[in-house]
PDB file of C-alpha atoms and ligand atoms in Angstrom:
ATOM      1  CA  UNK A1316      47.979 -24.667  42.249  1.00  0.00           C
ATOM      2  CA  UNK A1317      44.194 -24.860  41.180  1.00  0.00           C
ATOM      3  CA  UNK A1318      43.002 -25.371  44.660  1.00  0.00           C
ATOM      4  CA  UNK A1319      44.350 -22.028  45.604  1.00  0.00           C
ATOM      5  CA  UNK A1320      43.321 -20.094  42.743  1.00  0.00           C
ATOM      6  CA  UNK A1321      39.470 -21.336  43.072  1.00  0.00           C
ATOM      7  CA  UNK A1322      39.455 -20.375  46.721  1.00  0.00           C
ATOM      8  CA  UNK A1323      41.002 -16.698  45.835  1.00  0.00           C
ATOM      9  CA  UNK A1324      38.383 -16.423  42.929  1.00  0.00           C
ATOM     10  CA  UNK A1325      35.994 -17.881  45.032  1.00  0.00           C
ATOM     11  CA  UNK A1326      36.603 -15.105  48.341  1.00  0.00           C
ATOM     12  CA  UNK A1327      39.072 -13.130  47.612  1.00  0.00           C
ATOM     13  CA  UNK A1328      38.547  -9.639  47.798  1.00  0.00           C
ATOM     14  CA  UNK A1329      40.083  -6.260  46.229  1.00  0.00           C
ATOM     15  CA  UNK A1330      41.073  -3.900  48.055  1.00  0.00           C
ATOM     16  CA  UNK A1331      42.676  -0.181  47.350  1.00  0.00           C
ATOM     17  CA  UNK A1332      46.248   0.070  46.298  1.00  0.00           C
ATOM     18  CA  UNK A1333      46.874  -3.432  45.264  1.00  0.00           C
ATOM     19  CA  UNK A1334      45.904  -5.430  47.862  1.00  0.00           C
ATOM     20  CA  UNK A1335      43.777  -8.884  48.087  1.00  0.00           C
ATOM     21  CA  UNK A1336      41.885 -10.041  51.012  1.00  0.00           C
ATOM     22  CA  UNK A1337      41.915 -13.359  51.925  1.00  0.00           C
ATOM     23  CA  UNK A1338      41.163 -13.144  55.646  1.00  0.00           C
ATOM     24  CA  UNK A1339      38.931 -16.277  55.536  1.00  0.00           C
ATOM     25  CA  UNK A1340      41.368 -18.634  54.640  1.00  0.00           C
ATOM     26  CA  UNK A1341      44.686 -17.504  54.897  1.00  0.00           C
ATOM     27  CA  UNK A1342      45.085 -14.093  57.119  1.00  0.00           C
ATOM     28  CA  UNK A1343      42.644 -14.605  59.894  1.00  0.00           C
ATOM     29  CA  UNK A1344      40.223 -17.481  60.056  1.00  0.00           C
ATOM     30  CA  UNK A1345      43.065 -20.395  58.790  1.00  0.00           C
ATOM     31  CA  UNK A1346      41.768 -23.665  56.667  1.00  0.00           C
ATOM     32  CA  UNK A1347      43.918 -26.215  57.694  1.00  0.00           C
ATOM     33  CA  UNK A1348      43.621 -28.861  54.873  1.00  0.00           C
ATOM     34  CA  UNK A1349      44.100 -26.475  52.489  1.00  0.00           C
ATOM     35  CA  UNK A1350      47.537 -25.368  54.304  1.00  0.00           C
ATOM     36  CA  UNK A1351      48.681 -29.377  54.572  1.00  0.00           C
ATOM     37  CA  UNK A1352      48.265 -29.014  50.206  1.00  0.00           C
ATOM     38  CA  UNK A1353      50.009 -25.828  50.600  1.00  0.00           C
ATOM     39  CA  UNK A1354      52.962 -27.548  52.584  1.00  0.00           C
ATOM     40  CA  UNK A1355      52.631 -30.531  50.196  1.00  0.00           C
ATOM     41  CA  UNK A1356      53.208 -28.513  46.881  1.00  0.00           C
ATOM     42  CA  UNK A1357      56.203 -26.542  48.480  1.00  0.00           C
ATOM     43  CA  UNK A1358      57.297 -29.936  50.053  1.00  0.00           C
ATOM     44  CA  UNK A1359      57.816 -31.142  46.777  1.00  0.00           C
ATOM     45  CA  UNK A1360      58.765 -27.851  44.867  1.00  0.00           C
ATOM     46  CA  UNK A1361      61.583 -27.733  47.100  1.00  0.00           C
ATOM     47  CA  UNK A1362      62.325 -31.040  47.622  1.00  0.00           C
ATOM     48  CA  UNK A1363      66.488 -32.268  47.246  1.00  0.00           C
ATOM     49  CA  UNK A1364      67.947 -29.313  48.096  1.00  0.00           C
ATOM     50  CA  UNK A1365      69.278 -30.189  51.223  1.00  0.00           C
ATOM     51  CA  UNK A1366      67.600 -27.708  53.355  1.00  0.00           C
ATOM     52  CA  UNK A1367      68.075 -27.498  57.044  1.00  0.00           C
ATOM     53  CA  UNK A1368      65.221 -24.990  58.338  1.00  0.00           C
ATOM     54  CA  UNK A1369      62.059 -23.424  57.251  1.00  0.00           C
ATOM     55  CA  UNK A1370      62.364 -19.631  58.118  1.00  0.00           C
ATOM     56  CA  UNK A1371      58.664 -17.417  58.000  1.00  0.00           C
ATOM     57  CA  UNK A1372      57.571 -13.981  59.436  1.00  0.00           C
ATOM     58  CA  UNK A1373      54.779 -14.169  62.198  1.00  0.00           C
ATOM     59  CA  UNK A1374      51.667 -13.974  61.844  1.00  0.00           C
ATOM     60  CA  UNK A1375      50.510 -14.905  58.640  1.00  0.00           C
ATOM     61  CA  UNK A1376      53.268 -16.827  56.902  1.00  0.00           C
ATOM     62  CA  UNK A1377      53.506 -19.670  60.033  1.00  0.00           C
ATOM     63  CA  UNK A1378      50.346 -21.571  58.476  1.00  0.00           C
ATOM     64  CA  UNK A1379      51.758 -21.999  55.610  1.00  0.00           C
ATOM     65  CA  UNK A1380      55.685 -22.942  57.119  1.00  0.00           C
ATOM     66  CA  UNK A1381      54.148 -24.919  59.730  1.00  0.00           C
ATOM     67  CA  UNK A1382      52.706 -27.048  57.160  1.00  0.00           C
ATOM     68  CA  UNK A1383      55.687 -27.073  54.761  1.00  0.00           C
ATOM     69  CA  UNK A1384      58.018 -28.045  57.552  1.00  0.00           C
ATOM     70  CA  UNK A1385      55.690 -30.906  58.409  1.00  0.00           C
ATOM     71  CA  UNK A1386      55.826 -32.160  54.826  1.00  0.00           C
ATOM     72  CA  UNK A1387      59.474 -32.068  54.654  1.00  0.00           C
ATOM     73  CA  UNK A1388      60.435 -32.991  58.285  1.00  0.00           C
ATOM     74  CA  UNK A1389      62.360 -29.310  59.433  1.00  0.00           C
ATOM     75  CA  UNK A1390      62.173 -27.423  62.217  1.00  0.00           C
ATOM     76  CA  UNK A1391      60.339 -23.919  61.767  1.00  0.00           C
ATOM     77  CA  UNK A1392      61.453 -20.010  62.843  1.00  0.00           C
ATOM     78  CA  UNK A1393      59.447 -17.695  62.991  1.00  0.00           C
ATOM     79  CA  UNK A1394      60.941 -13.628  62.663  1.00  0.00           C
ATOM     80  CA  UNK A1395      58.878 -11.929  65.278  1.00  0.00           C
ATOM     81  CA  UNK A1396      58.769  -7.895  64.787  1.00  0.00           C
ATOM     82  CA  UNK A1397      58.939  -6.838  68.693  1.00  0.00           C
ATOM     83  CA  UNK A1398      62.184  -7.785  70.950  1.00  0.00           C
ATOM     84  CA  UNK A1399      60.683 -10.153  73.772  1.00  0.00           C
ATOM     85  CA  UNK A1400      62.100  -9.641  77.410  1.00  0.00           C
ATOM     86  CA  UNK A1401      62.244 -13.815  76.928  1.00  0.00           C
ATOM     87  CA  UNK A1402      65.138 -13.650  74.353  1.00  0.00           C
ATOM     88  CA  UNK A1403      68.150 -13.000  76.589  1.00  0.00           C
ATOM     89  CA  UNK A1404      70.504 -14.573  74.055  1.00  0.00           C
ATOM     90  CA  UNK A1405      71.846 -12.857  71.133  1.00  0.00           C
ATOM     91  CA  UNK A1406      69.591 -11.571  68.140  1.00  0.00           C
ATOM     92  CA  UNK A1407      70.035 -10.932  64.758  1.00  0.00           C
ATOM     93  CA  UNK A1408      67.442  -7.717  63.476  1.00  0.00           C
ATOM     94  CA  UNK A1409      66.544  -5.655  60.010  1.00  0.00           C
ATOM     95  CA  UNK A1410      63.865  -3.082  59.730  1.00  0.00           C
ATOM     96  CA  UNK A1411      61.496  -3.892  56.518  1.00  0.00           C
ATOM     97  CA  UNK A1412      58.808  -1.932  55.754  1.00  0.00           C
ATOM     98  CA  UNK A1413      55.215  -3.289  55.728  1.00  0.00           C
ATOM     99  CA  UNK A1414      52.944  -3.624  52.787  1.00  0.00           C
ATOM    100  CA  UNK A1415      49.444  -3.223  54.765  1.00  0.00           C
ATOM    101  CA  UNK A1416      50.508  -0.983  57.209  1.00  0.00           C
ATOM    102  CA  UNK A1417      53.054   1.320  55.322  1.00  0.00           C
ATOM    103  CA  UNK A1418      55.333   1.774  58.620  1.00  0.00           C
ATOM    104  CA  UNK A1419      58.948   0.221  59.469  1.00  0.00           C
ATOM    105  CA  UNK A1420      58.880  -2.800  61.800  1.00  0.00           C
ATOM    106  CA  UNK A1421      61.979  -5.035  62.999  1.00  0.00           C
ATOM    107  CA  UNK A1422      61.996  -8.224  62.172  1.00  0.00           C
ATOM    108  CA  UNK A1423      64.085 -10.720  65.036  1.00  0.00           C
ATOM    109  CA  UNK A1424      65.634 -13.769  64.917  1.00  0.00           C
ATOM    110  CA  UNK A1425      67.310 -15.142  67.680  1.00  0.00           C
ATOM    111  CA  UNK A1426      71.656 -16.703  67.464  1.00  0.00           C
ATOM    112  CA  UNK A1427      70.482 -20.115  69.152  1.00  0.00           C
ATOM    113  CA  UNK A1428      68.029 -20.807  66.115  1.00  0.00           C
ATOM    114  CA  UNK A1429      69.912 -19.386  62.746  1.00  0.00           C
ATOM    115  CA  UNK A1430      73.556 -20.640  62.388  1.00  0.00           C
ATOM    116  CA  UNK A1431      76.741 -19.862  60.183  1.00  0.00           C
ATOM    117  CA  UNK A1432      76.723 -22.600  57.337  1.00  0.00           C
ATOM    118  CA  UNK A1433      72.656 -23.305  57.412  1.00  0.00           C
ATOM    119  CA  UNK A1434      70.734 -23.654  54.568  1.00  0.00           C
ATOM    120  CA  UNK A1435      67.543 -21.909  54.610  1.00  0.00           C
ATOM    121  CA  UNK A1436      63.646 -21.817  52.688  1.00  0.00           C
ATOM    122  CA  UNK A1437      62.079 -18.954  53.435  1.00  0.00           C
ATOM    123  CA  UNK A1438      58.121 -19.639  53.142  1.00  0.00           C
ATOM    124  CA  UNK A1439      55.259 -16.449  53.247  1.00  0.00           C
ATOM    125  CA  UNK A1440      51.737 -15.941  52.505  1.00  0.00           C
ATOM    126  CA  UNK A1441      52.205 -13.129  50.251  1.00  0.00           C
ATOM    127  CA  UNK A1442      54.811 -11.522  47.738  1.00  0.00           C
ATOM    128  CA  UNK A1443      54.443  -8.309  47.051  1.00  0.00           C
ATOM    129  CA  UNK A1444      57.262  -5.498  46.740  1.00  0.00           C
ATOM    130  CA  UNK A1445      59.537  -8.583  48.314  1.00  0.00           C
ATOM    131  CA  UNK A1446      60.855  -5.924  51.729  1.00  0.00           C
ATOM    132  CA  UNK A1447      59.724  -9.449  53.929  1.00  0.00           C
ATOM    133  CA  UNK A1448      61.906 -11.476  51.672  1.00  0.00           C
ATOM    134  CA  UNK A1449      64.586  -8.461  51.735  1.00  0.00           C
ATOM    135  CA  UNK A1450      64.484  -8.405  54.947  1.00  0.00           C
ATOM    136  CA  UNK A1451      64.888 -12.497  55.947  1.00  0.00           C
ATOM    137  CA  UNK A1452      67.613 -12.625  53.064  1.00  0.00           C
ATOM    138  CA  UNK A1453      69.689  -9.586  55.278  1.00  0.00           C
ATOM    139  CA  UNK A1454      69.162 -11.821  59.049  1.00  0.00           C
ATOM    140  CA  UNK A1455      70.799 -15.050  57.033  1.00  0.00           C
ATOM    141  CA  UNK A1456      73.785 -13.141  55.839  1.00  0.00           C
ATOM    142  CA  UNK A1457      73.845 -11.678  58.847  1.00  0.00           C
ATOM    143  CA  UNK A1458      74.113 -15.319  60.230  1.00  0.00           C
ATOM    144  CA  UNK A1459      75.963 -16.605  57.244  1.00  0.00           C
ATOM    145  CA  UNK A1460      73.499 -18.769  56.526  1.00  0.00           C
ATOM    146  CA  UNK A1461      71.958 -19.415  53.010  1.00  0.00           C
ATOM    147  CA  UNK A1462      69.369 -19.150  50.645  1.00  0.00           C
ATOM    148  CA  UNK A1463      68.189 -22.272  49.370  1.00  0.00           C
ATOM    149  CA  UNK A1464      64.798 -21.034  48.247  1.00  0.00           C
ATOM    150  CA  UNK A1465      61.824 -18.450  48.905  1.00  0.00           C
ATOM    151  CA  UNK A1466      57.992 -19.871  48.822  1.00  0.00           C
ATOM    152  CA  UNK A1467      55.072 -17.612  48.403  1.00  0.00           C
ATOM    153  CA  UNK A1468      51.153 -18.665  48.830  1.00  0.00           C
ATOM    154  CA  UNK A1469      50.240 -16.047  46.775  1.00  0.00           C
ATOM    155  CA  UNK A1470      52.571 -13.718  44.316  1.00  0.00           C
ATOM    156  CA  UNK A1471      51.672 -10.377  42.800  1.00  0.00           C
ATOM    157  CA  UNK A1472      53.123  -9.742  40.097  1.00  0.00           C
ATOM    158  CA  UNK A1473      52.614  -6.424  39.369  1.00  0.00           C
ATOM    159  CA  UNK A1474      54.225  -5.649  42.426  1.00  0.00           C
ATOM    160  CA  UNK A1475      57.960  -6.031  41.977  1.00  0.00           C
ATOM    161  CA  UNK A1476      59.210  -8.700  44.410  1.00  0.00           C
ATOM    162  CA  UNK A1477      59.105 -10.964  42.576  1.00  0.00           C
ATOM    163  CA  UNK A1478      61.453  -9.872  39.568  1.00  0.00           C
ATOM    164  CA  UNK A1479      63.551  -8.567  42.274  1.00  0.00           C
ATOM    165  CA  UNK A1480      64.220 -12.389  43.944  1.00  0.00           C
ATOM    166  CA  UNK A1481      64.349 -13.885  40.254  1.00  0.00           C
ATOM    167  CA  UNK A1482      66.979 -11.198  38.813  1.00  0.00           C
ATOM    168  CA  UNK A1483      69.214 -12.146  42.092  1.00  0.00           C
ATOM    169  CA  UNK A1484      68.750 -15.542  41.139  1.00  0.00           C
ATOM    170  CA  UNK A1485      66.978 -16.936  43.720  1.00  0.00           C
ATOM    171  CA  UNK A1486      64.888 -20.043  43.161  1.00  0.00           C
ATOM    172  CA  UNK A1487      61.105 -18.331  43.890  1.00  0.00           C
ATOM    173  CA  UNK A1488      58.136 -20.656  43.896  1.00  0.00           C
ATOM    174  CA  UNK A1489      54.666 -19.142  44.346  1.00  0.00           C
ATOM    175  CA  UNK A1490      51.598 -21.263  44.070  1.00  0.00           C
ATOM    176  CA  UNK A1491      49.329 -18.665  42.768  1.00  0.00           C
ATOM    177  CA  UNK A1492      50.342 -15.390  41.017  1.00  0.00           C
ATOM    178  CA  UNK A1493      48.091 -12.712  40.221  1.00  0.00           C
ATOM    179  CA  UNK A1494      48.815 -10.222  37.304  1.00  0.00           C
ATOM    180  CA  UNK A1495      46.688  -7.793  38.337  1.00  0.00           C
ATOM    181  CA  UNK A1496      43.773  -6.998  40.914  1.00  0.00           C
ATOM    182  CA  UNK A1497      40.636  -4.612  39.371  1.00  0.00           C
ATOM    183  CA  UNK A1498      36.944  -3.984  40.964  1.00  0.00           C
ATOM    184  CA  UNK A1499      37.462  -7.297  42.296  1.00  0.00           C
ATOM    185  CA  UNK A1500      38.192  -8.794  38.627  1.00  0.00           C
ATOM    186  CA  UNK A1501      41.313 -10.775  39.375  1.00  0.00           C
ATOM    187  CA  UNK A1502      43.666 -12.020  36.510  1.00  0.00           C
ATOM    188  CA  UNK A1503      45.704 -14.704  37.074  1.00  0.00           C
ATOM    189  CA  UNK A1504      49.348 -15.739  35.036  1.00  0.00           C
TER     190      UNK A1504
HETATM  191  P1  5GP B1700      56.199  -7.515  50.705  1.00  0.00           P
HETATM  192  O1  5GP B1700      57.121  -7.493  51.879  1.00  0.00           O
HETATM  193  O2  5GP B1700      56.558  -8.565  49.689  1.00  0.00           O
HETATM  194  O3  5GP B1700      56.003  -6.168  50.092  1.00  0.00           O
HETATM  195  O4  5GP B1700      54.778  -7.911  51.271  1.00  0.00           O
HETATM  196  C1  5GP B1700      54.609  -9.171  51.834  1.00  0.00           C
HETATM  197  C2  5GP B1700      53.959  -9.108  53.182  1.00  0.00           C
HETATM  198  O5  5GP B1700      52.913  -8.130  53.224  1.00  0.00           O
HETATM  199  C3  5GP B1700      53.311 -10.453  53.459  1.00  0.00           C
HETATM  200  O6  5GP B1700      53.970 -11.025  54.568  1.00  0.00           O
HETATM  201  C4  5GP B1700      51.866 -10.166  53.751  1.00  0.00           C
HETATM  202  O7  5GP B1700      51.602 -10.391  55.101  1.00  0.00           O
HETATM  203  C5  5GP B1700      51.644  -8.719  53.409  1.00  0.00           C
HETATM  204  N1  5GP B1700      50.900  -8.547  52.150  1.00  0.00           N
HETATM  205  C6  5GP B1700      51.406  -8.139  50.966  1.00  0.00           C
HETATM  206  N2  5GP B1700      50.436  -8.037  50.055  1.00  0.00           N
HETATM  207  C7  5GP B1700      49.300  -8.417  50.660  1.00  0.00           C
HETATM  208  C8  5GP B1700      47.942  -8.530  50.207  1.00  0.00           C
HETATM  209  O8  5GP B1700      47.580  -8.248  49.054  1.00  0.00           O
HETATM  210  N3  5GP B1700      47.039  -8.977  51.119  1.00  0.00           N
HETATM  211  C9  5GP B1700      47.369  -9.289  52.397  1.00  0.00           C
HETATM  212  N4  5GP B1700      46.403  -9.735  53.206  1.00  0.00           N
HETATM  213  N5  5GP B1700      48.653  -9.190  52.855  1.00  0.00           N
HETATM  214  C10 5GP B1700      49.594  -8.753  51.991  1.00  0.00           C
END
């Protein structure tokens, strides 16, 4: 998606140990028409495929599912990483391990919004080693729901998620992917 890639050449940043910083468009200040293009493009990547629900991990990744779910008329979850006192129901929970922060977190869904049979698109802001993606694939089978497809903003490739997904044969789209991040020299596929 050329829109995207300008804006990361444009302000993205490189950081130490394979990271890119995108905070003023994506991870902290948000631009909005550039999410509705986002949810456009995966709107139409993933259109047909008779999904039910858009499934993203908060904080980062609801921009770009809140958008996508827009586009394609479907309800949004978002996996929160702390139990609230508010979800009195049953839950469904994984531990992944984060990429910035390099500790365990949980990641929660409740039983009254992922059902046995559903067919799910998981949408992110970033793919890097794929443990968010690992992590949303475990809460569906715990659910028996499915995997109709996983949508990334931004994929690095020389991180390993993404051969990971694509070996297991899961339909991956990512809208920019980088091949490799140097002294803020970034190389896209
Ligand atoms: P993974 O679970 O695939 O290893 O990493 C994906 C998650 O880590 C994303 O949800 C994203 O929030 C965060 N992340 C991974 N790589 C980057 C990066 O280069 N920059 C930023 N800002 N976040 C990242």
């Amino acid at each position: 998606m050329e829109i995207l890639r300008q804006r990361i050449l444009n302000e993205g940043r490189c950081l130490d140990g394979g990271i890119l910083k995108v905070d003023s468009f994506v991870n902290h200040q948000l631009d909005p028409e550039l999410m509705m293009k986002i949810g456009e493009e995966f709107g139409q990547r993933f259109a047909g495929l008779n999904i039910n629900k858009i499934i993203t991990v908060e904080a980062s990744g609801i921009a770009p599912a809140l958008m996508t779910g827009l586009m394609m008329k479907l309800p949004v979850i978002f996996a929160k990483k702390k139990h609230p006192s508010s979800m009195t129901s049953g839950f469904y929970q994984t531990e992944v391990k984060s990429f910035t922060k390099q500790q365990f977190y949980p990641l929660i869904i409740s039983k009254e919004y992922l059902k046995f049979g559903e067919n799910i698109l998981f949408i992110d802001d970033f793919l890097a080693h794929g443990n968010a993606a690992k992590g949303i694939i475990n809460l569906c089978a715990q659910a028996g729901a499915s995997i109709a497809g996983l949508g990334f903003m931004i994929e690095k490739r020389f991180q390993q998620g993404g051969i990971w997904l694509r070996d297991k044969g899961y339909h991956v789209e990512s809208l920019a992917i980088i091949d490799s991040l140097n002294d803020n020299e970034i190389t896209f596929h």
